[in-house]
Amino acid sequence: MAVVYIRMRNRVQAKGNQTVRIKDIARIIGPEEVIIKIEEIILLTVKKEDKNIIVIDLAQVIMAIRKVDPTIEVETFGPSQTIIEIILSKKKMSYLTFALVWFLLFVGGGMTIMNFHVDVSMGEVHQKIFTIITGKVEDKPLLIQIPYSFGLGMGMILFFNHFFKKRFNEEPSPLEVEMFNYQQDLDRYVIMNENKENVRRLDDR
Amino acid sequence: MMTGKIIFGIFVGLAGGFATGAGFVAFLTVLGVIPRLTQLTKTMKMIHYYEGAIIAGVVAGTWLGLQETELSLPHFLLIPIGLADGIFNGMLAAALTEVLNVFPVLSKRIGIQEKIIYLLMALVLGKIAGSLFQWIYYVDL
């Protein structure tokens, strides 16, 4: 009797019509001759109807292993399911969409900051600061406002820790953390709702 | 009678200050700009001094803003003040954008996970351009 250790991967990518074997979705540790036998077990073949996500539960993997050799003892650790992301056709990014979104963000960002400035009477505050510091009255205190405008951009870049490709240190930026959290939330939703082992309705029997 | 009015006035002023100050701190805490700054500069230990800086800044700003003080200092001092003002506001704006969680959703929808930094720069450049446009041109309309 051989003991094998299995660790499911979190996310894997697969192409359409690909056959998914155990070695594609899990890491297996154990006696070599057993691993060779287990790794090649075919779990499923990706079909058109699967849309773009399949969740494979650990239970399915253990069942498949026991079908081949019931004497193998399986020890598991790590996540208890793998999300297979199916890449149907490598979606080519449209530069037009990108340009439109870029323009949208550019104009939107500009408009919202103007609205904000009017909302909080930023102009009057700048005039007041000008008078406090220099003792003169100035309708357009550009000496404050132009550095202010560039500082606005610098502050945002500083917060996100990014200037195009260049970054200031190794830590992930708040945006990357936010993207990660969002992906985690999506994954948890998919694990609960796409995993056939998790959901059982009354009329399923 | 007069003493009563003065005491009541002091009480109302103090109460208003309490509420506004607490609100301001809550606002800063939610956006997390100060922790982000300590993280970027690796000065976690100094965070209490940063608290002091914020409080001193708020008190000085309130006082100067409510008085008719004129310091008669040289003009060029306005440049670092404006710059610091802008950087702080920019960090607030960035923190707000991030809280809104727009970018993760947007990048998923249009399928550009790698190019997201360019979208970020669109927002940054848009803010700079909008701000410059407002101060140089729009205010004269």
PDB file of C-alpha atoms in Angstrom, chain B:
ATOM      1  CA  MET B   1     -25.752  87.717  31.786  1.00  0.00           C
ATOM      2  CA  MET B   2     -22.659  88.538  29.715  1.00  0.00           C
ATOM      3  CA  THR B   3     -20.609  85.739  31.319  1.00  0.00           C
ATOM      4  CA  GLY B   4     -23.354  83.257  30.446  1.00  0.00           C
ATOM      5  CA  LYS B   5     -23.273  84.309  26.799  1.00  0.00           C
ATOM      6  CA  ILE B   6     -19.487  83.983  26.690  1.00  0.00           C
ATOM      7  CA  ILE B   7     -19.548  80.532  28.298  1.00  0.00           C
ATOM      8  CA  PHE B   8     -22.281  79.411  25.896  1.00  0.00           C
ATOM      9  CA  GLY B   9     -20.283  80.767  22.972  1.00  0.00           C
ATOM     10  CA  ILE B  10     -17.173  78.898  24.088  1.00  0.00           C
ATOM     11  CA  PHE B  11     -19.224  75.731  24.505  1.00  0.00           C
ATOM     12  CA  VAL B  12     -20.757  75.959  21.026  1.00  0.00           C
ATOM     13  CA  GLY B  13     -17.364  76.656  19.446  1.00  0.00           C
ATOM     14  CA  LEU B  14     -15.706  73.777  21.276  1.00  0.00           C
ATOM     15  CA  ALA B  15     -18.524  71.373  20.384  1.00  0.00           C
ATOM     16  CA  GLY B  16     -18.360  72.339  16.717  1.00  0.00           C
ATOM     17  CA  GLY B  17     -14.589  71.905  16.732  1.00  0.00           C
ATOM     18  CA  PHE B  18     -14.869  68.490  18.364  1.00  0.00           C
ATOM     19  CA  ALA B  19     -17.321  67.222  15.775  1.00  0.00           C
ATOM     20  CA  THR B  20     -15.351  68.581  12.808  1.00  0.00           C
ATOM     21  CA  GLY B  21     -12.008  67.350  14.130  1.00  0.00           C
ATOM     22  CA  ALA B  22     -13.365  63.862  14.799  1.00  0.00           C
ATOM     23  CA  GLY B  23     -14.892  63.800  11.327  1.00  0.00           C
ATOM     24  CA  PHE B  24     -11.619  64.868   9.730  1.00  0.00           C
ATOM     25  CA  VAL B  25      -9.649  62.153  11.510  1.00  0.00           C
ATOM     26  CA  ALA B  26     -12.258  59.551  10.575  1.00  0.00           C
ATOM     27  CA  PHE B  27     -11.982  60.668   6.949  1.00  0.00           C
ATOM     28  CA  LEU B  28      -8.183  60.350   6.958  1.00  0.00           C
ATOM     29  CA  THR B  29      -8.362  56.960   8.674  1.00  0.00           C
ATOM     30  CA  VAL B  30     -10.803  55.540   6.141  1.00  0.00           C
ATOM     31  CA  LEU B  31      -8.624  56.610   3.216  1.00  0.00           C
ATOM     32  CA  GLY B  32      -5.429  55.300   4.829  1.00  0.00           C
ATOM     33  CA  VAL B  33      -3.102  57.888   3.321  1.00  0.00           C
ATOM     34  CA  ILE B  34      -0.792  58.125   6.345  1.00  0.00           C
ATOM     35  CA  PRO B  35      -0.188  54.351   6.677  1.00  0.00           C
ATOM     36  CA  ARG B  36       0.533  54.312   2.949  1.00  0.00           C
ATOM     37  CA  LEU B  37       3.122  57.093   3.372  1.00  0.00           C
ATOM     38  CA  THR B  38       4.842  55.311   6.254  1.00  0.00           C
ATOM     39  CA  GLN B  39       4.869  52.124   4.180  1.00  0.00           C
ATOM     40  CA  LEU B  40       6.452  53.867   1.188  1.00  0.00           C
ATOM     41  CA  THR B  41       9.105  55.610   3.268  1.00  0.00           C
ATOM     42  CA  LYS B  42       9.610  52.692   5.711  1.00  0.00           C
ATOM     43  CA  THR B  43       9.107  54.936   8.736  1.00  0.00           C
ATOM     44  CA  MET B  44       6.432  52.973  10.617  1.00  0.00           C
ATOM     45  CA  LYS B  45       7.967  53.926  13.961  1.00  0.00           C
ATOM     46  CA  MET B  46       7.466  57.626  13.320  1.00  0.00           C
ATOM     47  CA  ILE B  47       3.704  57.378  12.816  1.00  0.00           C
ATOM     48  CA  HIS B  48       2.990  59.218  16.078  1.00  0.00           C
ATOM     49  CA  TYR B  49       4.989  62.188  14.845  1.00  0.00           C
ATOM     50  CA  TYR B  50       2.951  62.130  11.633  1.00  0.00           C
ATOM     51  CA  GLU B  51      -0.182  62.304  13.785  1.00  0.00           C
ATOM     52  CA  GLY B  52       1.361  65.333  15.450  1.00  0.00           C
ATOM     53  CA  ALA B  53       2.090  66.862  12.052  1.00  0.00           C
ATOM     54  CA  ILE B  54      -1.514  66.428  10.952  1.00  0.00           C
ATOM     55  CA  ILE B  55      -2.857  67.950  14.179  1.00  0.00           C
ATOM     56  CA  ALA B  56      -0.417  70.865  14.048  1.00  0.00           C
ATOM     57  CA  GLY B  57      -1.293  71.440  10.390  1.00  0.00           C
ATOM     58  CA  VAL B  58      -5.016  71.383  11.063  1.00  0.00           C
ATOM     59  CA  VAL B  59      -4.746  73.796  13.995  1.00  0.00           C
ATOM     60  CA  ALA B  60      -2.440  76.171  12.098  1.00  0.00           C
ATOM     61  CA  GLY B  61      -4.679  76.042   9.013  1.00  0.00           C
ATOM     62  CA  THR B  62      -7.808  76.681  11.059  1.00  0.00           C
ATOM     63  CA  TRP B  63      -6.265  79.589  12.909  1.00  0.00           C
ATOM     64  CA  LEU B  64      -4.712  81.287   9.875  1.00  0.00           C
ATOM     65  CA  GLY B  65      -7.826  80.657   7.830  1.00  0.00           C
ATOM     66  CA  LEU B  66     -10.111  82.329  10.338  1.00  0.00           C
ATOM     67  CA  GLN B  67      -7.888  85.351  10.990  1.00  0.00           C
ATOM     68  CA  GLU B  68      -6.829  88.144   8.688  1.00  0.00           C
ATOM     69  CA  THR B  69      -3.157  87.339   9.274  1.00  0.00           C
ATOM     70  CA  GLU B  70      -0.672  88.507   6.660  1.00  0.00           C
ATOM     71  CA  LEU B  71       2.842  87.164   7.025  1.00  0.00           C
ATOM     72  CA  SER B  72       4.467  89.154   4.180  1.00  0.00           C
ATOM     73  CA  LEU B  73       6.827  86.326   3.236  1.00  0.00           C
ATOM     74  CA  PRO B  74       8.585  86.010  -0.153  1.00  0.00           C
ATOM     75  CA  HIS B  75       6.505  84.755  -3.095  1.00  0.00           C
ATOM     76  CA  PHE B  76       8.596  81.682  -3.914  1.00  0.00           C
ATOM     77  CA  LEU B  77       7.446  79.994  -0.669  1.00  0.00           C
ATOM     78  CA  LEU B  78       4.109  79.484  -2.395  1.00  0.00           C
ATOM     79  CA  ILE B  79       5.648  76.907  -4.756  1.00  0.00           C
ATOM     80  CA  PRO B  80       6.516  74.239  -2.121  1.00  0.00           C
ATOM     81  CA  ILE B  81       3.238  74.945  -0.322  1.00  0.00           C
ATOM     82  CA  GLY B  82       1.254  74.478  -3.520  1.00  0.00           C
ATOM     83  CA  LEU B  83       3.186  71.326  -4.375  1.00  0.00           C
ATOM     84  CA  ALA B  84       2.637  69.754  -0.941  1.00  0.00           C
ATOM     85  CA  ASP B  85      -1.030  70.730  -1.110  1.00  0.00           C
ATOM     86  CA  GLY B  86      -1.309  69.013  -4.480  1.00  0.00           C
ATOM     87  CA  ILE B  87       0.512  65.828  -3.477  1.00  0.00           C
ATOM     88  CA  PHE B  88      -1.673  65.413  -0.407  1.00  0.00           C
ATOM     89  CA  ASN B  89      -4.854  66.014  -2.391  1.00  0.00           C
ATOM     90  CA  GLY B  90      -3.615  63.658  -5.096  1.00  0.00           C
ATOM     91  CA  MET B  91      -3.097  60.905  -2.554  1.00  0.00           C
ATOM     92  CA  LEU B  92      -6.610  61.485  -1.219  1.00  0.00           C
ATOM     93  CA  ALA B  93      -8.000  61.326  -4.745  1.00  0.00           C
ATOM     94  CA  ALA B  94      -6.057  58.133  -5.501  1.00  0.00           C
ATOM     95  CA  ALA B  95      -7.243  56.513  -2.280  1.00  0.00           C
ATOM     96  CA  LEU B  96     -10.837  57.368  -3.177  1.00  0.00           C
ATOM     97  CA  THR B  97     -10.462  55.912  -6.665  1.00  0.00           C
ATOM     98  CA  GLU B  98      -9.033  52.769  -5.177  1.00  0.00           C
ATOM     99  CA  VAL B  99     -11.813  52.415  -2.613  1.00  0.00           C
ATOM    100  CA  LEU B 100     -14.344  52.623  -5.418  1.00  0.00           C
ATOM    101  CA  ASN B 101     -12.844  49.426  -6.846  1.00  0.00           C
ATOM    102  CA  VAL B 102     -13.364  50.655 -10.350  1.00  0.00           C
ATOM    103  CA  PHE B 103     -10.103  49.446 -11.806  1.00  0.00           C
ATOM    104  CA  PRO B 104     -10.303  45.716 -11.004  1.00  0.00           C
ATOM    105  CA  VAL B 105     -13.789  45.509 -12.485  1.00  0.00           C
ATOM    106  CA  LEU B 106     -12.916  47.658 -15.477  1.00  0.00           C
ATOM    107  CA  SER B 107      -9.806  45.660 -16.337  1.00  0.00           C
ATOM    108  CA  LYS B 108     -11.792  42.397 -16.176  1.00  0.00           C
ATOM    109  CA  ARG B 109     -14.548  43.752 -18.395  1.00  0.00           C
ATOM    110  CA  ILE B 110     -12.362  44.910 -21.241  1.00  0.00           C
ATOM    111  CA  GLY B 111      -9.797  42.167 -20.691  1.00  0.00           C
ATOM    112  CA  ILE B 112      -6.633  44.206 -20.253  1.00  0.00           C
ATOM    113  CA  GLN B 113      -4.978  43.100 -17.071  1.00  0.00           C
ATOM    114  CA  GLU B 114      -1.442  44.042 -18.096  1.00  0.00           C
ATOM    115  CA  LYS B 115      -2.163  47.467 -19.544  1.00  0.00           C
ATOM    116  CA  ILE B 116      -4.046  48.675 -16.463  1.00  0.00           C
ATOM    117  CA  ILE B 117      -1.177  50.952 -15.536  1.00  0.00           C
ATOM    118  CA  TYR B 118      -1.822  52.978 -18.686  1.00  0.00           C
ATOM    119  CA  LEU B 119      -5.436  53.455 -17.637  1.00  0.00           C
ATOM    120  CA  LEU B 120      -4.179  54.672 -14.295  1.00  0.00           C
ATOM    121  CA  MET B 121      -1.943  57.178 -16.056  1.00  0.00           C
ATOM    122  CA  ALA B 122      -4.991  58.351 -18.042  1.00  0.00           C
ATOM    123  CA  LEU B 123      -6.676  59.243 -14.776  1.00  0.00           C
ATOM    124  CA  VAL B 124      -3.545  60.921 -13.410  1.00  0.00           C
ATOM    125  CA  LEU B 125      -2.937  62.987 -16.567  1.00  0.00           C
ATOM    126  CA  GLY B 126      -6.642  63.819 -16.725  1.00  0.00           C
ATOM    127  CA  LYS B 127      -6.527  65.212 -13.198  1.00  0.00           C
ATOM    128  CA  ILE B 128      -3.444  67.330 -13.945  1.00  0.00           C
ATOM    129  CA  ALA B 129      -4.909  68.625 -17.210  1.00  0.00           C
ATOM    130  CA  GLY B 130      -8.316  69.336 -15.673  1.00  0.00           C
ATOM    131  CA  SER B 131      -6.766  71.180 -12.765  1.00  0.00           C
ATOM    132  CA  LEU B 132      -4.452  73.296 -14.959  1.00  0.00           C
ATOM    133  CA  PHE B 133      -7.329  74.067 -17.348  1.00  0.00           C
ATOM    134  CA  GLN B 134      -9.485  75.219 -14.472  1.00  0.00           C
ATOM    135  CA  TRP B 135      -6.943  77.557 -12.875  1.00  0.00           C
ATOM    136  CA  ILE B 136      -5.485  79.026 -16.038  1.00  0.00           C
ATOM    137  CA  TYR B 137      -8.505  79.296 -18.320  1.00  0.00           C
ATOM    138  CA  TYR B 138     -11.827  78.265 -16.762  1.00  0.00           C
ATOM    139  CA  VAL B 139     -11.754  80.747 -13.832  1.00  0.00           C
ATOM    140  CA  ASP B 140     -11.714  83.676 -16.301  1.00  0.00           C
ATOM    141  CA  LEU B 141     -14.917  82.625 -18.048  1.00  0.00           C
TER     142      LEU B 141
END
